[in-house]
Amino acid sequence: GAVVSQHPSWVICKSGTSVKIECRSLDFQATTMFWYRQFPKQSLMLMATSNEGSKATYEQGVEKDKFLINHASLTLSTLTVTSAHPEDSSFYICSARLAGGFSTDTQYFGPGTRLTVL
Amino acid sequence: GEDVEQSLFLSVREGDSSVINCTYTDSSSTYLYWYKQEPGAGLQLLTYIFSNMDMKQDQRLTVLLNKKDKHLSLRIADTQTGDSAIYFCAERFDTGRRALTFGSGTRLQVQP
């Protein structure tokens, strides 16, 4: 149980295009999903917190107009990297928090999406 | 503030025990986690400990928490080559967004 998927697993795009990454909780409902970014050999840095039915909360330094987050249902959140540039190339990982009743409130992580912008 | 630190690299021989250490600065964290990341993959939750516990054992994994020193460790008994990966400790606070703050990760290399 508690499986989180991401799609696509990797994507290569040209500079200036937009890329959408999906994060799905497959067997549970998640009122909150988190989006992280990981640069090579570095730790995960929280980008934003996505709550179902409301606007995402972005961390300081993360441009909300560049990284559009939509959390339309209890099982799906999307991250759209708009007008992508080579410096946006990174490993994007989402996590989902089980909604209610789980004492440890554990986050379950997706497998990640590797974005390469040429 | 939130700051979690780990040593960058650990090399052990197969069959030995591995101990990965983590220090954190904020004493108000409620849960502390250990995640494993294999190359090119996402994070796999290994184990967690609640902040009012000192120790937790789960098969080959033993987590020790010294809250006074803000020190967390993960011991892997009988380390296998399949344990080679990057290990992240993370802390969670029960205020605000409840996101995780991750350490820098420790790369564990197991030599046959």
PDB file of C-alpha atoms in Angstrom:
ATOM      1  CA  GLY A   1       0.000   0.000   0.000  1.00  0.00           C
ATOM      2  CA  ALA A   2       0.820   3.737  -0.059  1.00  0.00           C
ATOM      3  CA  VAL A   3       2.263   3.878  -3.561  1.00  0.00           C
ATOM      4  CA  VAL A   4       2.987   7.163  -5.285  1.00  0.00           C
ATOM      5  CA  SER A   5       3.671   7.353  -8.995  1.00  0.00           C
ATOM      6  CA  GLN A   6       5.109  10.091 -11.146  1.00  0.00           C
ATOM      7  CA  HIS A   7       4.809  10.605 -14.855  1.00  0.00           C
ATOM      8  CA  PRO A   8       6.905  10.945 -16.859  1.00  0.00           C
ATOM      9  CA  SER A   9       9.943   9.333 -15.279  1.00  0.00           C
ATOM     10  CA  TRP A  10      12.209  11.383 -17.485  1.00  0.00           C
ATOM     11  CA  VAL A  11      11.751  14.123 -20.029  1.00  0.00           C
ATOM     12  CA  ILE A  12      14.009  16.059 -22.358  1.00  0.00           C
ATOM     13  CA  CYS A  13      12.716  19.320 -23.743  1.00  0.00           C
ATOM     14  CA  LYS A  14      13.897  22.383 -25.587  1.00  0.00           C
ATOM     15  CA  SER A  15      14.502  25.656 -23.827  1.00  0.00           C
ATOM     16  CA  GLY A  16      11.357  27.782 -23.699  1.00  0.00           C
ATOM     17  CA  THR A  17       8.852  24.951 -23.667  1.00  0.00           C
ATOM     18  CA  SER A  18       6.626  23.937 -20.765  1.00  0.00           C
ATOM     19  CA  VAL A  19       6.682  20.548 -19.103  1.00  0.00           C
ATOM     20  CA  LYS A  20       3.984  19.004 -16.926  1.00  0.00           C
ATOM     21  CA  ILE A  21       4.816  16.405 -14.298  1.00  0.00           C
ATOM     22  CA  GLU A  22       2.087  14.358 -12.659  1.00  0.00           C
ATOM     23  CA  CYS A  23       2.126  12.945  -9.161  1.00  0.00           C
ATOM     24  CA  ARG A  24      -0.503  10.364  -8.225  1.00  0.00           C
ATOM     25  CA  SER A  25      -1.277   8.521  -5.036  1.00  0.00           C
ATOM     26  CA  LEU A  26      -2.414   5.148  -6.318  1.00  0.00           C
ATOM     27  CA  ASP A  27      -4.051   3.497  -3.352  1.00  0.00           C
ATOM     28  CA  PHE A  28      -4.751   6.252  -0.884  1.00  0.00           C
ATOM     29  CA  GLN A  29      -6.092   9.774  -0.737  1.00  0.00           C
ATOM     30  CA  ALA A  30      -3.697  12.610  -0.117  1.00  0.00           C
ATOM     31  CA  THR A  31      -4.923  15.999   0.986  1.00  0.00           C
ATOM     32  CA  THR A  32      -1.376  17.287   0.874  1.00  0.00           C
ATOM     33  CA  MET A  33       1.367  16.665  -1.636  1.00  0.00           C
ATOM     34  CA  PHE A  34       4.834  18.130  -1.591  1.00  0.00           C
ATOM     35  CA  TRP A  35       7.137  18.927  -4.482  1.00  0.00           C
ATOM     36  CA  TYR A  36      10.890  18.690  -4.024  1.00  0.00           C
ATOM     37  CA  ARG A  37      13.824  19.352  -6.307  1.00  0.00           C
ATOM     38  CA  GLN A  38      17.122  17.552  -6.104  1.00  0.00           C
ATOM     39  CA  PHE A  39      20.262  18.676  -7.899  1.00  0.00           C
ATOM     40  CA  PRO A  40      23.032  16.143  -8.562  1.00  0.00           C
ATOM     41  CA  LYS A  41      24.696  14.926  -5.393  1.00  0.00           C
ATOM     42  CA  GLN A  42      22.607  17.240  -3.278  1.00  0.00           C
ATOM     43  CA  SER A  43      19.740  16.840  -0.889  1.00  0.00           C
ATOM     44  CA  LEU A  44      16.075  17.390  -1.557  1.00  0.00           C
ATOM     45  CA  MET A  45      14.869  20.943  -1.337  1.00  0.00           C
ATOM     46  CA  LEU A  46      11.201  21.625  -0.755  1.00  0.00           C
ATOM     47  CA  MET A  47       9.685  23.736  -3.518  1.00  0.00           C
ATOM     48  CA  ALA A  48       6.040  23.911  -2.572  1.00  0.00           C
ATOM     49  CA  THR A  49       3.223  22.361  -0.620  1.00  0.00           C
ATOM     50  CA  SER A  50       0.148  21.448  -2.590  1.00  0.00           C
ATOM     51  CA  ASN A  51      -3.232  21.187  -0.873  1.00  0.00           C
ATOM     52  CA  GLU A  52      -6.251  19.731  -2.604  1.00  0.00           C
ATOM     53  CA  GLY A  53      -8.676  22.415  -3.669  1.00  0.00           C
ATOM     54  CA  SER A  54      -6.537  25.379  -2.692  1.00  0.00           C
ATOM     55  CA  LYS A  55      -3.533  27.327  -3.863  1.00  0.00           C
ATOM     56  CA  ALA A  56      -0.097  25.899  -3.339  1.00  0.00           C
ATOM     57  CA  THR A  57       2.272  27.356  -0.778  1.00  0.00           C
ATOM     58  CA  TYR A  58       5.683  28.083  -2.245  1.00  0.00           C
ATOM     59  CA  GLU A  59       8.981  28.157  -0.425  1.00  0.00           C
ATOM     60  CA  GLN A  60      11.039  31.289  -0.414  1.00  0.00           C
ATOM     61  CA  GLY A  61      12.912  31.743  -3.662  1.00  0.00           C
ATOM     62  CA  VAL A  62      10.649  29.509  -5.729  1.00  0.00           C
ATOM     63  CA  GLU A  63       8.816  31.388  -8.466  1.00  0.00           C
ATOM     64  CA  LYS A  64       5.148  30.475  -8.407  1.00  0.00           C
ATOM     65  CA  ASP A  65       4.603  31.725 -11.955  1.00  0.00           C
ATOM     66  CA  LYS A  66       7.347  29.481 -13.228  1.00  0.00           C
ATOM     67  CA  PHE A  67       6.418  26.367 -11.278  1.00  0.00           C
ATOM     68  CA  LEU A  68       2.650  26.047 -11.542  1.00  0.00           C
ATOM     69  CA  ILE A  69       1.073  23.564  -9.182  1.00  0.00           C
ATOM     70  CA  ASN A  70      -2.435  22.202  -9.443  1.00  0.00           C
ATOM     71  CA  HIS A  71      -3.941  19.781  -6.939  1.00  0.00           C
ATOM     72  CA  ALA A  72      -7.302  19.079  -8.511  1.00  0.00           C
ATOM     73  CA  SER A  73      -8.182  15.871  -6.704  1.00  0.00           C
ATOM     74  CA  LEU A  74      -7.206  13.849  -3.649  1.00  0.00           C
ATOM     75  CA  THR A  75      -5.018  11.607  -5.791  1.00  0.00           C
ATOM     76  CA  LEU A  76      -3.408  13.940  -8.312  1.00  0.00           C
ATOM     77  CA  SER A  77      -1.113  16.935  -8.192  1.00  0.00           C
ATOM     78  CA  THR A  78       0.674  18.391 -11.198  1.00  0.00           C
ATOM     79  CA  LEU A  79       3.769  20.544 -11.477  1.00  0.00           C
ATOM     80  CA  THR A  80       4.207  22.519 -14.675  1.00  0.00           C
ATOM     81  CA  VAL A  81       7.602  24.019 -15.379  1.00  0.00           C
ATOM     82  CA  THR A  82       6.810  26.935 -17.658  1.00  0.00           C
ATOM     83  CA  SER A  83       9.269  28.327 -20.183  1.00  0.00           C
ATOM     84  CA  ALA A  84      11.905  25.862 -19.039  1.00  0.00           C
ATOM     85  CA  HIS A  85      15.577  26.793 -19.170  1.00  0.00           C
ATOM     86  CA  PRO A  86      18.699  24.645 -18.777  1.00  0.00           C
ATOM     87  CA  GLU A  87      19.058  25.731 -15.144  1.00  0.00           C
ATOM     88  CA  ASP A  88      15.688  24.082 -14.450  1.00  0.00           C
ATOM     89  CA  SER A  89      17.221  20.710 -15.284  1.00  0.00           C
ATOM     90  CA  SER A  90      16.904  18.667 -12.128  1.00  0.00           C
ATOM     91  CA  PHE A  91      15.310  15.662 -10.484  1.00  0.00           C
ATOM     92  CA  TYR A  92      11.807  16.522  -9.325  1.00  0.00           C
ATOM     93  CA  ILE A  93      10.290  14.360  -6.622  1.00  0.00           C
ATOM     94  CA  CYS A  94       6.810  14.523  -5.184  1.00  0.00           C
ATOM     95  CA  SER A  95       5.516  13.084  -1.962  1.00  0.00           C
ATOM     96  CA  ALA A  96       2.007  12.508  -0.699  1.00  0.00           C
ATOM     97  CA  ARG A  97       0.775  12.554   2.841  1.00  0.00           C
ATOM     98  CA  LEU A  98      -1.910  10.068   3.800  1.00  0.00           C
ATOM     99  CA  ALA A  99      -5.145  11.870   4.608  1.00  0.00           C
ATOM    100  CA  GLY A 100      -6.273  11.319   8.181  1.00  0.00           C
ATOM    101  CA  GLY A 101      -5.983   8.443  10.640  1.00  0.00           C
ATOM    102  CA  PHE A 102      -2.297   7.687  10.259  1.00  0.00           C
ATOM    103  CA  SER A 103      -0.503   8.608  13.421  1.00  0.00           C
ATOM    104  CA  THR A 104       2.943   9.101  12.001  1.00  0.00           C
ATOM    105  CA  ASP A 105       1.601  11.261   9.171  1.00  0.00           C
ATOM    106  CA  THR A 106       4.228   9.749   6.933  1.00  0.00           C
ATOM    107  CA  GLN A 107       5.018  11.056   3.509  1.00  0.00           C
ATOM    108  CA  TYR A 108       5.333   8.594   0.658  1.00  0.00           C
ATOM    109  CA  PHE A 109       7.609   9.540  -2.174  1.00  0.00           C
ATOM    110  CA  GLY A 110       7.264   9.105  -5.891  1.00  0.00           C
ATOM    111  CA  PRO A 111      10.102   7.676  -7.986  1.00  0.00           C
ATOM    112  CA  GLY A 112      11.044  11.105  -9.317  1.00  0.00           C
ATOM    113  CA  THR A 113      11.098  12.763 -12.720  1.00  0.00           C
ATOM    114  CA  ARG A 114      14.372  13.709 -14.335  1.00  0.00           C
ATOM    115  CA  LEU A 115      14.012  16.862 -16.393  1.00  0.00           C
ATOM    116  CA  THR A 116      16.696  17.840 -18.875  1.00  0.00           C
ATOM    117  CA  VAL A 117      16.301  21.136 -20.678  1.00  0.00           C
ATOM    118  CA  LEU A 118      18.462  21.577 -23.753  1.00  0.00           C
TER     119      LEU A 118
ATOM    120  CA  GLY B   1      16.187  27.427  12.159  1.00  0.00           C
ATOM    121  CA  GLU B   2      16.138  24.078  10.480  1.00  0.00           C
ATOM    122  CA  ASP B   3      19.472  22.508   9.648  1.00  0.00           C
ATOM    123  CA  VAL B   4      20.237  18.822   9.266  1.00  0.00           C
ATOM    124  CA  GLU B   5      23.756  17.574   8.691  1.00  0.00           C
ATOM    125  CA  GLN B   6      25.234  14.246   7.702  1.00  0.00           C
ATOM    126  CA  SER B   7      28.656  12.978   6.773  1.00  0.00           C
ATOM    127  CA  LEU B   8      28.958  12.591   3.026  1.00  0.00           C
ATOM    128  CA  PHE B   9      30.454   9.156   2.578  1.00  0.00           C
ATOM    129  CA  LEU B  10      30.823   5.837   4.366  1.00  0.00           C
ATOM    130  CA  SER B  11      32.536   2.707   3.107  1.00  0.00           C
ATOM    131  CA  VAL B  12      32.180  -0.675   4.797  1.00  0.00           C
ATOM    132  CA  ARG B  13      32.839  -4.296   3.960  1.00  0.00           C
ATOM    133  CA  GLU B  14      30.029  -6.718   3.318  1.00  0.00           C
ATOM    134  CA  GLY B  15      28.905  -8.339   6.556  1.00  0.00           C
ATOM    135  CA  ASP B  16      30.082  -5.481   8.761  1.00  0.00           C
ATOM    136  CA  SER B  17      27.771  -3.058  10.523  1.00  0.00           C
ATOM    137  CA  SER B  18      27.256   0.423   9.139  1.00  0.00           C
ATOM    138  CA  VAL B  19      26.480   3.445  11.274  1.00  0.00           C
ATOM    139  CA  ILE B  20      25.224   6.580   9.582  1.00  0.00           C
ATOM    140  CA  ASN B  21      25.022   9.697  11.705  1.00  0.00           C
ATOM    141  CA  CYS B  22      22.861  12.780  11.531  1.00  0.00           C
ATOM    142  CA  THR B  23      22.701  15.938  13.603  1.00  0.00           C
ATOM    143  CA  TYR B  24      19.920  18.447  13.664  1.00  0.00           C
ATOM    144  CA  THR B  25      19.501  21.842  15.225  1.00  0.00           C
ATOM    145  CA  ASP B  26      15.815  22.280  15.959  1.00  0.00           C
ATOM    146  CA  SER B  27      14.659  20.485  19.075  1.00  0.00           C
ATOM    147  CA  SER B  28      10.976  20.946  18.256  1.00  0.00           C
ATOM    148  CA  SER B  29      10.997  18.245  15.591  1.00  0.00           C
ATOM    149  CA  THR B  30       8.470  15.517  16.323  1.00  0.00           C
ATOM    150  CA  TYR B  31       9.375  12.716  13.954  1.00  0.00           C
ATOM    151  CA  LEU B  32      12.719  11.793  12.475  1.00  0.00           C
ATOM    152  CA  TYR B  33      13.013   9.609   9.430  1.00  0.00           C
ATOM    153  CA  TRP B  34      15.558   7.624   7.500  1.00  0.00           C
ATOM    154  CA  TYR B  35      15.132   7.314   3.752  1.00  0.00           C
ATOM    155  CA  LYS B  36      17.143   5.319   1.223  1.00  0.00           C
ATOM    156  CA  GLN B  37      17.717   6.485  -2.329  1.00  0.00           C
ATOM    157  CA  GLU B  38      19.190   4.242  -4.974  1.00  0.00           C
ATOM    158  CA  PRO B  39      20.720   5.749  -8.136  1.00  0.00           C
ATOM    159  CA  GLY B  40      18.157   7.501 -10.292  1.00  0.00           C
ATOM    160  CA  ALA B  41      15.288   6.525  -8.038  1.00  0.00           C
ATOM    161  CA  GLY B  42      12.987   8.165  -5.541  1.00  0.00           C
ATOM    162  CA  LEU B  43      13.117   7.830  -1.798  1.00  0.00           C
ATOM    163  CA  GLN B  44      12.201   4.717   0.097  1.00  0.00           C
ATOM    164  CA  LEU B  45      11.143   5.125   3.704  1.00  0.00           C
ATOM    165  CA  LEU B  46      13.252   2.808   5.845  1.00  0.00           C
ATOM    166  CA  THR B  47      12.166   3.667   9.325  1.00  0.00           C
ATOM    167  CA  TYR B  48      11.163   6.518  11.592  1.00  0.00           C
ATOM    168  CA  ILE B  49      11.331   7.387  15.253  1.00  0.00           C
ATOM    169  CA  PHE B  50       9.145   9.594  17.364  1.00  0.00           C
ATOM    170  CA  SER B  51      11.014  12.256  19.267  1.00  0.00           C
ATOM    171  CA  ASN B  52      10.113  10.842  22.681  1.00  0.00           C
ATOM    172  CA  MET B  53      11.815   7.532  21.898  1.00  0.00           C
ATOM    173  CA  ASP B  54      15.478   6.688  22.389  1.00  0.00           C
ATOM    174  CA  MET B  55      15.749   3.642  20.222  1.00  0.00           C
ATOM    175  CA  LYS B  56      13.838   1.702  17.622  1.00  0.00           C
ATOM    176  CA  GLN B  57      14.803  -1.605  16.071  1.00  0.00           C
ATOM    177  CA  ASP B  58      13.387  -3.028  12.881  1.00  0.00           C
ATOM    178  CA  GLN B  59      15.072  -6.209  11.638  1.00  0.00           C
ATOM    179  CA  ARG B  60      18.604  -5.182  10.565  1.00  0.00           C
ATOM    180  CA  LEU B  61      17.979  -1.512  11.271  1.00  0.00           C
ATOM    181  CA  THR B  62      18.489   0.187  14.619  1.00  0.00           C
ATOM    182  CA  VAL B  63      17.760   3.872  15.112  1.00  0.00           C
ATOM    183  CA  LEU B  64      19.220   5.699  18.077  1.00  0.00           C
ATOM    184  CA  LEU B  65      18.075   9.153  19.094  1.00  0.00           C
ATOM    185  CA  ASN B  66      19.933  11.366  21.528  1.00  0.00           C
ATOM    186  CA  LYS B  67      17.615  14.291  21.902  1.00  0.00           C
ATOM    187  CA  LYS B  68      19.911  16.137  24.288  1.00  0.00           C
ATOM    188  CA  ASP B  69      22.698  16.189  21.721  1.00  0.00           C
ATOM    189  CA  LYS B  70      20.260  16.369  18.753  1.00  0.00           C
ATOM    190  CA  HIS B  71      21.945  13.319  17.276  1.00  0.00           C
ATOM    191  CA  LEU B  72      20.303  10.570  15.266  1.00  0.00           C
ATOM    192  CA  SER B  73      21.974   7.438  13.954  1.00  0.00           C
ATOM    193  CA  LEU B  74      21.042   4.515  11.761  1.00  0.00           C
ATOM    194  CA  ARG B  75      22.823   1.230  12.256  1.00  0.00           C
ATOM    195  CA  ILE B  76      22.573  -1.419   9.566  1.00  0.00           C
ATOM    196  CA  ALA B  77      23.616  -4.835  10.770  1.00  0.00           C
ATOM    197  CA  ASP B  78      25.208  -7.380   8.406  1.00  0.00           C
ATOM    198  CA  THR B  79      25.497  -4.826   5.619  1.00  0.00           C
ATOM    199  CA  GLN B  80      24.958  -6.230   2.139  1.00  0.00           C
ATOM    200  CA  THR B  81      25.979  -4.917  -1.291  1.00  0.00           C
ATOM    201  CA  GLY B  82      22.299  -4.186  -1.925  1.00  0.00           C
ATOM    202  CA  ASP B  83      22.451  -1.656   0.895  1.00  0.00           C
ATOM    203  CA  SER B  84      24.728   0.567  -1.198  1.00  0.00           C
ATOM    204  CA  ALA B  85      22.759   3.775  -1.685  1.00  0.00           C
ATOM    205  CA  ILE B  86      22.388   7.291  -0.353  1.00  0.00           C
ATOM    206  CA  TYR B  87      20.757   7.560   3.043  1.00  0.00           C
ATOM    207  CA  PHE B  88      18.913  10.706   4.083  1.00  0.00           C
ATOM    208  CA  CYS B  89      17.774  11.609   7.526  1.00  0.00           C
ATOM    209  CA  ALA B  90      14.843  13.994   7.723  1.00  0.00           C
ATOM    210  CA  GLU B  91      12.965  15.789  10.443  1.00  0.00           C
ATOM    211  CA  ARG B  92       9.385  16.893  10.580  1.00  0.00           C
ATOM    212  CA  PHE B  93       7.814  19.610  12.639  1.00  0.00           C
ATOM    213  CA  ASP B  94       4.236  19.545  13.784  1.00  0.00           C
ATOM    214  CA  THR B  95       3.636  23.158  12.981  1.00  0.00           C
ATOM    215  CA  GLY B  96       2.861  24.777   9.686  1.00  0.00           C
ATOM    216  CA  ARG B  97       3.093  22.756   6.541  1.00  0.00           C
ATOM    217  CA  ARG B  98       4.615  19.639   8.118  1.00  0.00           C
ATOM    218  CA  ALA B  99       7.077  19.255   5.280  1.00  0.00           C
ATOM    219  CA  LEU B 100      10.316  17.395   5.812  1.00  0.00           C
ATOM    220  CA  THR B 101      13.748  18.936   6.117  1.00  0.00           C
ATOM    221  CA  PHE B 102      16.374  16.640   4.720  1.00  0.00           C
ATOM    222  CA  GLY B 103      20.011  16.180   5.532  1.00  0.00           C
ATOM    223  CA  SER B 104      22.596  16.286   2.797  1.00  0.00           C
ATOM    224  CA  GLY B 105      22.666  12.512   2.453  1.00  0.00           C
ATOM    225  CA  THR B 106      25.331   9.914   3.200  1.00  0.00           C
ATOM    226  CA  ARG B 107      26.555   7.734   0.396  1.00  0.00           C
ATOM    227  CA  LEU B 108      27.082   4.202   1.699  1.00  0.00           C
ATOM    228  CA  GLN B 109      29.402   2.023  -0.323  1.00  0.00           C
ATOM    229  CA  VAL B 110      29.518  -1.658   0.562  1.00  0.00           C
ATOM    230  CA  GLN B 111      32.569  -3.514  -0.645  1.00  0.00           C
ATOM    231  CA  PRO B 112      32.334  -7.259  -1.258  1.00  0.00           C
TER     232      PRO B 112
END
